[in-house]
Amino acid sequence: DAKTTQPPSMDCAEGRAANLPCNHSTISGNEYVYWYRQIHSQGPQYIIHGLKNNETNEMASLIITEDRKSSTLILPHATLRDTAVYYCIVRASNDYKLSFGAGTTVTVRA
Amino acid sequence: ETGVTQSPTHLIKTRGQQVTLRCSSQSGHNTVSWYQQALGQGPQFIFQYYREEENGRGNFPPRFSGLQFPNYSSELNVNALELDDSALYLCASSSQGGINSPLHFGNGTRLTVT
C-alpha cells in the first residue's frame, strides 16, 4: 500500500512555479522521499529524492518539512512539457522496490 | 550514457500463449527490476534481478519469470497469458543492488492479450 497522499490533479500556468504537495505522515527515520513523473506513453522519469534536508537539482527542488511528515516538489518554471503524472514515493533505505500510488496529474496550461 | 532500452515496443498475443520481453540496462547498472502498469494505475513491482538471481518478488504468480544475463540485460517471460495481463511492462535498472539508488526506467512494452 502507498504510504503517501497526493491530490489527484492540479493545474498550473506556464512559466510559473508549480508546487506539488505530498503527505507522508507515517514516514520512518530510514525512509527517503522520492519523486518520479510519467509523461504520457513513456516510462517513469526519476526527478529527485531526499531524506530530511532540502534538495535541488537541474529539474526541481524538494522541500521536506522538519517533522518529515510532508514535502513539496517545486518545478521552478513550468513548461507545457512538464504536463505529466507526478508520483511521490516513500522508500526505505534498504528497500529495492518502488511502491507507486495514484500520483498527481499535473496539467500546465499556456 | 545509454539509457534503459526495451523491446519490442508493442506486442499482441492470444490468451494462453507465452511472451518474452527484453531489457537492456543503463550502462554502469547491475540491477534490473520489472513492473506492470495497468491502464490508469501506477506501476506494480513484479521482481528484481541482481547478480543473475531473483532477489525480490512482488505479488505475481509463478507464470511470471525472468532472467538476467552476465551483461546485466534481462528478460521477462509470461506463460499462459490471460486477458488481465494486458498492460505496459516497464523495466528499470539501478546500481548497488537497487538499495538506496534511484531506479531508471525504460519506456516499456505495451502488451495486448486478446
PDB file of C-alpha atoms in Angstrom:
ATOM      1  CA  ASP A   1       0.000   0.000   0.000  1.00  0.00           C
ATOM      2  CA  ALA A   2       1.193   3.501  -0.857  1.00  0.00           C
ATOM      3  CA  LYS A   3       2.360   5.474   2.171  1.00  0.00           C
ATOM      4  CA  THR A   4       1.747   8.862   0.601  1.00  0.00           C
ATOM      5  CA  THR A   5      -1.241  11.080  -0.122  1.00  0.00           C
ATOM      6  CA  GLN A   6      -1.287  13.395  -3.117  1.00  0.00           C
ATOM      7  CA  PRO A   7      -4.048  15.493  -4.690  1.00  0.00           C
ATOM      8  CA  PRO A   8      -5.442  13.684  -7.738  1.00  0.00           C
ATOM      9  CA  SER A   9      -4.935  16.643 -10.058  1.00  0.00           C
ATOM     10  CA  MET A  10      -3.745  20.214 -10.324  1.00  0.00           C
ATOM     11  CA  ASP A  11      -3.321  22.884 -12.960  1.00  0.00           C
ATOM     12  CA  CYS A  12      -0.549  25.429 -13.232  1.00  0.00           C
ATOM     13  CA  ALA A  13       0.329  28.245 -15.603  1.00  0.00           C
ATOM     14  CA  GLU A  14       3.220  28.041 -18.000  1.00  0.00           C
ATOM     15  CA  GLY A  15       6.221  29.982 -16.746  1.00  0.00           C
ATOM     16  CA  ARG A  16       5.067  29.969 -13.137  1.00  0.00           C
ATOM     17  CA  ALA A  17       6.384  27.786 -10.325  1.00  0.00           C
ATOM     18  CA  ALA A  18       4.459  24.561  -9.728  1.00  0.00           C
ATOM     19  CA  ASN A  19       4.268  23.399  -6.110  1.00  0.00           C
ATOM     20  CA  LEU A  20       3.247  19.760  -5.738  1.00  0.00           C
ATOM     21  CA  PRO A  21       2.332  18.659  -2.198  1.00  0.00           C
ATOM     22  CA  CYS A  22       2.703  15.206  -0.676  1.00  0.00           C
ATOM     23  CA  ASN A  23       1.739  13.928   2.760  1.00  0.00           C
ATOM     24  CA  HIS A  24       3.643  11.039   4.339  1.00  0.00           C
ATOM     25  CA  SER A  25       2.650  11.256   7.980  1.00  0.00           C
ATOM     26  CA  THR A  26       3.786   7.690   8.838  1.00  0.00           C
ATOM     27  CA  ILE A  27       7.284   8.022   7.371  1.00  0.00           C
ATOM     28  CA  SER A  28      10.047   6.247   9.292  1.00  0.00           C
ATOM     29  CA  GLY A  29      13.534   7.507  10.062  1.00  0.00           C
ATOM     30  CA  ASN A  30      15.208   5.365   7.377  1.00  0.00           C
ATOM     31  CA  GLU A  31      12.719   6.207   4.627  1.00  0.00           C
ATOM     32  CA  TYR A  32      13.526   8.544   1.783  1.00  0.00           C
ATOM     33  CA  VAL A  33      11.074  10.624  -0.245  1.00  0.00           C
ATOM     34  CA  TYR A  34      11.368  10.010  -3.988  1.00  0.00           C
ATOM     35  CA  TRP A  35       9.656  11.867  -6.808  1.00  0.00           C
ATOM     36  CA  TYR A  36       9.076  10.472 -10.280  1.00  0.00           C
ATOM     37  CA  ARG A  37       6.983  11.708 -13.161  1.00  0.00           C
ATOM     38  CA  GLN A  38       5.433   9.880 -16.093  1.00  0.00           C
ATOM     39  CA  ILE A  39       4.709  11.665 -19.306  1.00  0.00           C
ATOM     40  CA  HIS A  40       2.051  10.031 -21.463  1.00  0.00           C
ATOM     41  CA  SER A  41       3.274   6.861 -23.229  1.00  0.00           C
ATOM     42  CA  GLN A  42       6.684   6.974 -21.547  1.00  0.00           C
ATOM     43  CA  GLY A  43       8.254   5.238 -18.558  1.00  0.00           C
ATOM     44  CA  PRO A  44       8.543   6.955 -15.172  1.00  0.00           C
ATOM     45  CA  GLN A  45      11.365   9.502 -15.004  1.00  0.00           C
ATOM     46  CA  TYR A  46      13.384   9.993 -11.821  1.00  0.00           C
ATOM     47  CA  ILE A  47      13.262  13.601 -10.602  1.00  0.00           C
ATOM     48  CA  ILE A  48      14.793  13.867  -7.144  1.00  0.00           C
ATOM     49  CA  HIS A  49      14.950  12.260  -3.715  1.00  0.00           C
ATOM     50  CA  GLY A  50      15.820  13.286  -0.169  1.00  0.00           C
ATOM     51  CA  LEU A  51      15.916  12.142   3.444  1.00  0.00           C
ATOM     52  CA  LYS A  52      15.485  15.248   5.584  1.00  0.00           C
ATOM     53  CA  ASN A  53      17.421  18.076   4.010  1.00  0.00           C
ATOM     54  CA  ASN A  54      16.071  20.128   1.146  1.00  0.00           C
ATOM     55  CA  GLU A  55      17.461  19.050  -2.204  1.00  0.00           C
ATOM     56  CA  THR A  56      17.825  20.777  -5.560  1.00  0.00           C
ATOM     57  CA  ASN A  57      18.908  19.611  -8.979  1.00  0.00           C
ATOM     58  CA  GLU A  58      18.536  20.798 -12.549  1.00  0.00           C
ATOM     59  CA  MET A  59      14.934  19.599 -12.713  1.00  0.00           C
ATOM     60  CA  ALA A  60      13.366  20.575  -9.413  1.00  0.00           C
ATOM     61  CA  SER A  61      13.639  21.345  -5.704  1.00  0.00           C
ATOM     62  CA  LEU A  62      12.424  19.134  -2.891  1.00  0.00           C
ATOM     63  CA  ILE A  63      11.349  20.759   0.351  1.00  0.00           C
ATOM     64  CA  ILE A  64      10.817  18.390   3.296  1.00  0.00           C
ATOM     65  CA  THR A  65       9.213  19.704   6.486  1.00  0.00           C
ATOM     66  CA  GLU A  66      11.189  19.491   9.702  1.00  0.00           C
ATOM     67  CA  ASP A  67       8.940  16.726  11.085  1.00  0.00           C
ATOM     68  CA  ARG A  68       9.267  14.931   7.709  1.00  0.00           C
ATOM     69  CA  LYS A  69       5.513  14.300   7.548  1.00  0.00           C
ATOM     70  CA  SER A  70       5.090  16.186   4.296  1.00  0.00           C
ATOM     71  CA  SER A  71       7.058  17.501   1.363  1.00  0.00           C
ATOM     72  CA  THR A  72       6.694  19.741  -1.675  1.00  0.00           C
ATOM     73  CA  LEU A  73       8.183  19.282  -5.116  1.00  0.00           C
ATOM     74  CA  ILE A  74       8.826  22.595  -6.821  1.00  0.00           C
ATOM     75  CA  LEU A  75       9.161  22.967 -10.572  1.00  0.00           C
ATOM     76  CA  PRO A  76      10.586  26.495 -10.756  1.00  0.00           C
ATOM     77  CA  HIS A  77       9.360  27.485 -14.225  1.00  0.00           C
ATOM     78  CA  ALA A  78       6.726  25.079 -15.521  1.00  0.00           C
ATOM     79  CA  THR A  79       6.564  24.416 -19.250  1.00  0.00           C
ATOM     80  CA  LEU A  80       3.992  22.557 -21.337  1.00  0.00           C
ATOM     81  CA  ARG A  81       6.416  19.606 -21.409  1.00  0.00           C
ATOM     82  CA  ASP A  82       6.064  19.273 -17.639  1.00  0.00           C
ATOM     83  CA  THR A  83       2.480  18.028 -18.074  1.00  0.00           C
ATOM     84  CA  ALA A  84       2.609  14.537 -16.546  1.00  0.00           C
ATOM     85  CA  VAL A  85       1.567  12.318 -13.644  1.00  0.00           C
ATOM     86  CA  TYR A  86       3.824  13.032 -10.664  1.00  0.00           C
ATOM     87  CA  TYR A  87       4.429  10.304  -8.096  1.00  0.00           C
ATOM     88  CA  CYS A  88       5.625  10.901  -4.544  1.00  0.00           C
ATOM     89  CA  ILE A  89       7.043   7.671  -3.087  1.00  0.00           C
ATOM     90  CA  VAL A  90       8.389   6.796   0.333  1.00  0.00           C
ATOM     91  CA  ARG A  91      11.137   4.186   0.156  1.00  0.00           C
ATOM     92  CA  ALA A  92      13.221   2.668   2.936  1.00  0.00           C
ATOM     93  CA  SER A  93      16.997   2.829   2.596  1.00  0.00           C
ATOM     94  CA  ASN A  94      17.173  -0.987   2.453  1.00  0.00           C
ATOM     95  CA  ASP A  95      14.228  -1.425   0.067  1.00  0.00           C
ATOM     96  CA  TYR A  96      14.938  -2.194  -3.570  1.00  0.00           C
ATOM     97  CA  LYS A  97      11.459  -1.534  -4.959  1.00  0.00           C
ATOM     98  CA  LEU A  98       9.256   1.496  -5.525  1.00  0.00           C
ATOM     99  CA  SER A  99       5.621   1.421  -4.398  1.00  0.00           C
ATOM    100  CA  PHE A 100       3.646   3.732  -6.663  1.00  0.00           C
ATOM    101  CA  GLY A 101       0.333   5.274  -5.696  1.00  0.00           C
ATOM    102  CA  ALA A 102      -2.075   7.073  -7.998  1.00  0.00           C
ATOM    103  CA  GLY A 103       0.026  10.251  -8.223  1.00  0.00           C
ATOM    104  CA  THR A 104      -0.991  13.779  -9.153  1.00  0.00           C
ATOM    105  CA  THR A 105      -1.940  14.585 -12.728  1.00  0.00           C
ATOM    106  CA  VAL A 106      -0.370  17.978 -13.415  1.00  0.00           C
ATOM    107  CA  THR A 107      -1.562  19.968 -16.398  1.00  0.00           C
ATOM    108  CA  VAL A 108       0.473  23.005 -17.420  1.00  0.00           C
ATOM    109  CA  ARG A 109      -1.627  25.498 -19.352  1.00  0.00           C
ATOM    110  CA  ALA A 110      -0.390  28.195 -21.711  1.00  0.00           C
TER     111      ALA A 110
ATOM    112  CA  GLU B   1      25.472   7.291 -21.314  1.00  0.00           C
ATOM    113  CA  THR B   2      22.949   4.822 -22.761  1.00  0.00           C
ATOM    114  CA  GLY B   3      19.596   4.648 -21.025  1.00  0.00           C
ATOM    115  CA  VAL B   4      17.323   1.678 -20.434  1.00  0.00           C
ATOM    116  CA  THR B   5      16.020   0.190 -23.673  1.00  0.00           C
ATOM    117  CA  GLN B   6      13.155  -2.272 -24.053  1.00  0.00           C
ATOM    118  CA  SER B   7      11.929  -4.388 -26.935  1.00  0.00           C
ATOM    119  CA  PRO B   8       9.531  -4.754 -28.546  1.00  0.00           C
ATOM    120  CA  THR B   9       7.599  -1.536 -28.009  1.00  0.00           C
ATOM    121  CA  HIS B  10       4.241  -3.139 -28.753  1.00  0.00           C
ATOM    122  CA  LEU B  11       3.057  -6.725 -28.860  1.00  0.00           C
ATOM    123  CA  ILE B  12      -0.250  -8.518 -29.422  1.00  0.00           C
ATOM    124  CA  LYS B  13      -0.710 -12.072 -28.144  1.00  0.00           C
ATOM    125  CA  THR B  14      -3.572 -14.507 -27.771  1.00  0.00           C
ATOM    126  CA  ARG B  15      -4.799 -15.854 -24.447  1.00  0.00           C
ATOM    127  CA  GLY B  16      -2.840 -18.967 -23.464  1.00  0.00           C
ATOM    128  CA  GLN B  17       0.280 -18.029 -25.399  1.00  0.00           C
ATOM    129  CA  GLN B  18       3.691 -17.234 -23.950  1.00  0.00           C
ATOM    130  CA  VAL B  19       5.635 -13.979 -24.320  1.00  0.00           C
ATOM    131  CA  THR B  20       9.216 -12.810 -23.771  1.00  0.00           C
ATOM    132  CA  LEU B  21      10.074  -9.162 -23.228  1.00  0.00           C
ATOM    133  CA  ARG B  22      13.642  -7.839 -23.284  1.00  0.00           C
ATOM    134  CA  CYS B  23      15.502  -5.089 -21.475  1.00  0.00           C
ATOM    135  CA  SER B  24      18.999  -3.618 -21.696  1.00  0.00           C
ATOM    136  CA  SER B  25      20.063  -1.837 -18.543  1.00  0.00           C
ATOM    137  CA  GLN B  26      21.641   1.591 -18.344  1.00  0.00           C
ATOM    138  CA  SER B  27      25.428   1.485 -18.578  1.00  0.00           C
ATOM    139  CA  GLY B  28      27.044   1.035 -15.184  1.00  0.00           C
ATOM    140  CA  HIS B  29      23.912  -0.531 -13.638  1.00  0.00           C
ATOM    141  CA  ASN B  30      23.965  -4.110 -12.362  1.00  0.00           C
ATOM    142  CA  THR B  31      20.372  -4.483 -11.134  1.00  0.00           C
ATOM    143  CA  VAL B  32      17.187  -4.848 -13.146  1.00  0.00           C
ATOM    144  CA  SER B  33      13.599  -4.812 -11.959  1.00  0.00           C
ATOM    145  CA  TRP B  34      10.305  -5.243 -13.781  1.00  0.00           C
ATOM    146  CA  TYR B  35       6.991  -3.500 -13.222  1.00  0.00           C
ATOM    147  CA  GLN B  36       3.483  -3.965 -14.622  1.00  0.00           C
ATOM    148  CA  GLN B  37       1.314  -0.923 -15.230  1.00  0.00           C
ATOM    149  CA  ALA B  38      -2.361  -1.448 -15.997  1.00  0.00           C
ATOM    150  CA  LEU B  39      -4.230   1.345 -17.723  1.00  0.00           C
ATOM    151  CA  GLY B  40      -4.893   4.264 -15.390  1.00  0.00           C
ATOM    152  CA  GLN B  41      -2.877   2.835 -12.499  1.00  0.00           C
ATOM    153  CA  GLY B  42       0.606   3.225 -11.094  1.00  0.00           C
ATOM    154  CA  PRO B  43       3.307   0.653 -11.848  1.00  0.00           C
ATOM    155  CA  GLN B  44       3.330  -2.500  -9.697  1.00  0.00           C
ATOM    156  CA  PHE B  45       6.578  -4.297  -8.792  1.00  0.00           C
ATOM    157  CA  ILE B  46       6.960  -7.774 -10.312  1.00  0.00           C
ATOM    158  CA  PHE B  47      10.518  -8.791  -9.363  1.00  0.00           C
ATOM    159  CA  GLN B  48      14.165  -7.737  -9.294  1.00  0.00           C
ATOM    160  CA  TYR B  49      17.336  -9.420 -10.538  1.00  0.00           C
ATOM    161  CA  TYR B  50      20.800  -8.836  -9.100  1.00  0.00           C
ATOM    162  CA  ARG B  51      23.883 -10.883  -9.964  1.00  0.00           C
ATOM    163  CA  GLU B  52      21.755 -13.034 -12.269  1.00  0.00           C
ATOM    164  CA  GLU B  53      19.429 -14.127  -9.469  1.00  0.00           C
ATOM    165  CA  GLU B  54      15.950 -13.073  -8.449  1.00  0.00           C
ATOM    166  CA  ASN B  55      16.318 -11.312  -5.109  1.00  0.00           C
ATOM    167  CA  GLY B  56      12.873  -9.836  -4.610  1.00  0.00           C
ATOM    168  CA  ARG B  57       9.361 -10.505  -5.859  1.00  0.00           C
ATOM    169  CA  GLY B  58       6.009  -8.780  -5.704  1.00  0.00           C
ATOM    170  CA  ASN B  59       2.551 -10.357  -5.653  1.00  0.00           C
ATOM    171  CA  PHE B  60       2.697 -12.050  -9.055  1.00  0.00           C
ATOM    172  CA  PRO B  61       2.125 -15.762  -9.855  1.00  0.00           C
ATOM    173  CA  PRO B  62       4.947 -18.126 -10.892  1.00  0.00           C
ATOM    174  CA  ARG B  63       3.949 -17.908 -14.560  1.00  0.00           C
ATOM    175  CA  PHE B  64       5.802 -14.570 -14.443  1.00  0.00           C
ATOM    176  CA  SER B  65       9.500 -15.420 -14.564  1.00  0.00           C
ATOM    177  CA  GLY B  66      12.704 -13.754 -15.591  1.00  0.00           C
ATOM    178  CA  LEU B  67      16.379 -13.965 -16.355  1.00  0.00           C
ATOM    179  CA  GLN B  68      19.357 -11.694 -16.005  1.00  0.00           C
ATOM    180  CA  PHE B  69      22.416 -12.193 -18.180  1.00  0.00           C
ATOM    181  CA  PRO B  70      26.112 -11.555 -17.431  1.00  0.00           C
ATOM    182  CA  ASN B  71      25.909  -8.234 -19.287  1.00  0.00           C
ATOM    183  CA  TYR B  72      23.070  -7.274 -16.888  1.00  0.00           C
ATOM    184  CA  SER B  73      20.391  -7.322 -19.586  1.00  0.00           C
ATOM    185  CA  SER B  74      17.179  -9.096 -18.654  1.00  0.00           C
ATOM    186  CA  GLU B  75      14.127 -10.927 -19.932  1.00  0.00           C
ATOM    187  CA  LEU B  76      10.600 -11.137 -18.574  1.00  0.00           C
ATOM    188  CA  ASN B  77       8.666 -14.263 -19.518  1.00  0.00           C
ATOM    189  CA  VAL B  78       4.948 -14.694 -19.025  1.00  0.00           C
ATOM    190  CA  ASN B  79       3.341 -18.087 -19.628  1.00  0.00           C
ATOM    191  CA  ALA B  80      -0.318 -18.957 -20.162  1.00  0.00           C
ATOM    192  CA  LEU B  81      -1.288 -15.383 -20.928  1.00  0.00           C
ATOM    193  CA  GLU B  82      -4.570 -14.086 -19.534  1.00  0.00           C
ATOM    194  CA  LEU B  83      -6.619 -11.124 -20.682  1.00  0.00           C
ATOM    195  CA  ASP B  84      -5.714  -9.263 -17.464  1.00  0.00           C
ATOM    196  CA  ASP B  85      -2.033  -9.447 -18.406  1.00  0.00           C
ATOM    197  CA  SER B  86      -2.688  -6.672 -20.909  1.00  0.00           C
ATOM    198  CA  ALA B  87      -0.572  -3.807 -19.606  1.00  0.00           C
ATOM    199  CA  LEU B  88       2.541  -1.703 -20.039  1.00  0.00           C
ATOM    200  CA  TYR B  89       5.576  -3.650 -18.830  1.00  0.00           C
ATOM    201  CA  LEU B  90       8.374  -1.462 -17.559  1.00  0.00           C
ATOM    202  CA  CYS B  91      11.977  -2.358 -16.944  1.00  0.00           C
ATOM    203  CA  ALA B  92      14.131  -0.324 -14.567  1.00  0.00           C
ATOM    204  CA  SER B  93      17.835  -0.514 -13.838  1.00  0.00           C
ATOM    205  CA  SER B  94      19.858   0.670 -10.888  1.00  0.00           C
ATOM    206  CA  SER B  95      23.177   0.173  -9.154  1.00  0.00           C
ATOM    207  CA  GLN B  96      24.086  -1.171  -5.704  1.00  0.00           C
ATOM    208  CA  GLY B  97      21.562  -3.991  -5.859  1.00  0.00           C
ATOM    209  CA  GLY B  98      18.825  -1.392  -6.034  1.00  0.00           C
ATOM    210  CA  ILE B  99      19.402  -0.296  -2.465  1.00  0.00           C
ATOM    211  CA  ASN B 100      19.216   3.461  -1.888  1.00  0.00           C
ATOM    212  CA  SER B 101      19.805   4.054  -5.568  1.00  0.00           C
ATOM    213  CA  PRO B 102      17.354   5.714  -7.965  1.00  0.00           C
ATOM    214  CA  LEU B 103      15.714   3.413 -10.495  1.00  0.00           C
ATOM    215  CA  HIS B 104      15.857   4.486 -14.117  1.00  0.00           C
ATOM    216  CA  PHE B 105      13.029   3.239 -16.323  1.00  0.00           C
ATOM    217  CA  GLY B 106      12.702   2.376 -19.960  1.00  0.00           C
ATOM    218  CA  ASN B 107       9.631   3.376 -21.987  1.00  0.00           C
ATOM    219  CA  GLY B 108       8.084  -0.035 -21.687  1.00  0.00           C
ATOM    220  CA  THR B 109       6.488  -2.725 -23.824  1.00  0.00           C
ATOM    221  CA  ARG B 110       2.749  -2.414 -24.407  1.00  0.00           C
ATOM    222  CA  LEU B 111       1.309  -5.948 -24.308  1.00  0.00           C
ATOM    223  CA  THR B 112      -2.222  -6.617 -25.514  1.00  0.00           C
ATOM    224  CA  VAL B 113      -3.751 -10.043 -24.894  1.00  0.00           C
ATOM    225  CA  THR B 114      -6.815 -10.911 -26.963  1.00  0.00           C
TER     226      THR B 114
END
